[in-house]
Coordinates of C-alpha atoms in Angstrom, one line a residue:
M986 CA 30.1 -36.0 8.9
P987 CA 31.2 -32.4 8.0
R988 CA 28.9 -30.3 5.9
A989 CA 29.9 -29.7 2.3
R990 CA 31.1 -26.2 1.4
W991 CA 31.1 -24.2 -1.8
S992 CA 34.5 -24.3 -3.4
S993 CA 34.3 -20.6 -4.5
R994 CA 32.0 -17.6 -4.4
T995 CA 31.3 -17.9 -8.1
I996 CA 29.9 -21.4 -7.8
F997 CA 27.7 -20.2 -5.0
L998 CA 26.5 -17.3 -7.1
F999 CA 25.6 -19.5 -10.0
A1000 CA 23.7 -21.9 -7.7
A1001 CA 21.8 -19.0 -6.1
V1002 CA 20.9 -17.5 -9.5
G1003 CA 19.8 -20.9 -10.8
S1004 CA 17.5 -21.2 -7.8
A1005 CA 16.1 -17.8 -8.3
V1006 CA 15.5 -18.2 -12.0
G1007 CA 13.5 -21.4 -11.2
L1008 CA 11.3 -19.4 -8.8
G1009 CA 9.9 -17.3 -11.7
N1010 CA 7.1 -15.8 -9.7
I1011 CA 9.1 -12.6 -9.1
W1012 CA 8.8 -11.9 -12.8
R1013 CA 5.7 -13.8 -14.1
F1014 CA 3.2 -13.0 -11.3
P1015 CA 3.5 -9.2 -11.6
Y1016 CA 3.3 -9.4 -15.4
L1017 CA 0.1 -11.5 -15.2
A1018 CA -1.4 -9.2 -12.6
Y1019 CA -0.8 -6.2 -14.7
E1020 CA -1.9 -7.9 -17.9
Y1021 CA -5.3 -8.8 -16.4
G1022 CA -6.1 -5.5 -14.7
G1023 CA -4.4 -6.1 -11.3
G1024 CA -1.8 -3.4 -11.8
A1025 CA -2.7 -1.6 -8.5
F1026 CA -1.7 -4.8 -6.6
L1027 CA 1.8 -4.5 -7.8
I1028 CA 2.6 -1.6 -5.5
P1029 CA 2.0 -3.5 -2.2
Y1030 CA 3.5 -6.7 -3.9
F1031 CA 6.8 -4.9 -4.5
I1032 CA 6.8 -3.2 -1.1
A1033 CA 6.3 -6.6 0.6
L1034 CA 9.0 -8.1 -1.7
I1035 CA 11.5 -5.4 -0.6
V1036 CA 10.5 -5.2 3.1
V1037 CA 10.0 -8.9 3.8
G1038 CA 11.3 -11.1 1.0
I1039 CA 14.8 -9.7 0.6
P1040 CA 15.6 -9.5 4.3
M1041 CA 14.3 -13.0 4.8
L1042 CA 16.6 -14.3 2.0
M1043 CA 19.5 -12.5 3.6
L1044 CA 18.6 -14.0 7.0
E1045 CA 18.5 -17.5 5.5
F1046 CA 22.0 -17.0 3.9
A1047 CA 23.4 -15.5 7.2
L1048 CA 21.9 -18.3 9.3
G1049 CA 23.3 -21.0 7.0
Q1050 CA 26.7 -19.4 7.0
K1051 CA 26.8 -18.9 10.8
L1052 CA 25.6 -22.4 11.8
Q1053 CA 27.0 -24.4 8.9
K1054 CA 23.8 -26.4 8.8
G1055 CA 20.8 -26.9 6.6
A1056 CA 17.5 -25.1 7.0
V1057 CA 15.9 -27.9 9.1
D1058 CA 18.9 -28.5 11.3
A1059 CA 19.4 -24.8 12.0
F1060 CA 16.0 -24.5 13.8
V1061 CA 16.3 -27.8 15.7

């Protein structure tokens, strides 16, 4: 059975944004850390987000695009 594809880039963008909005920790966790005195932790948090988080997200998108499979099937 062939894998389903997005019909347009706009629909993919809406799906990606909807997924990211549901994750909420990118916005809520730093706010709560700052609010309760953990503001110094935000520096390594954002460094890790930029150095590790964003490249891993890009790798996941690229791997899915290249192999045309889901996350589990891509590593099997």
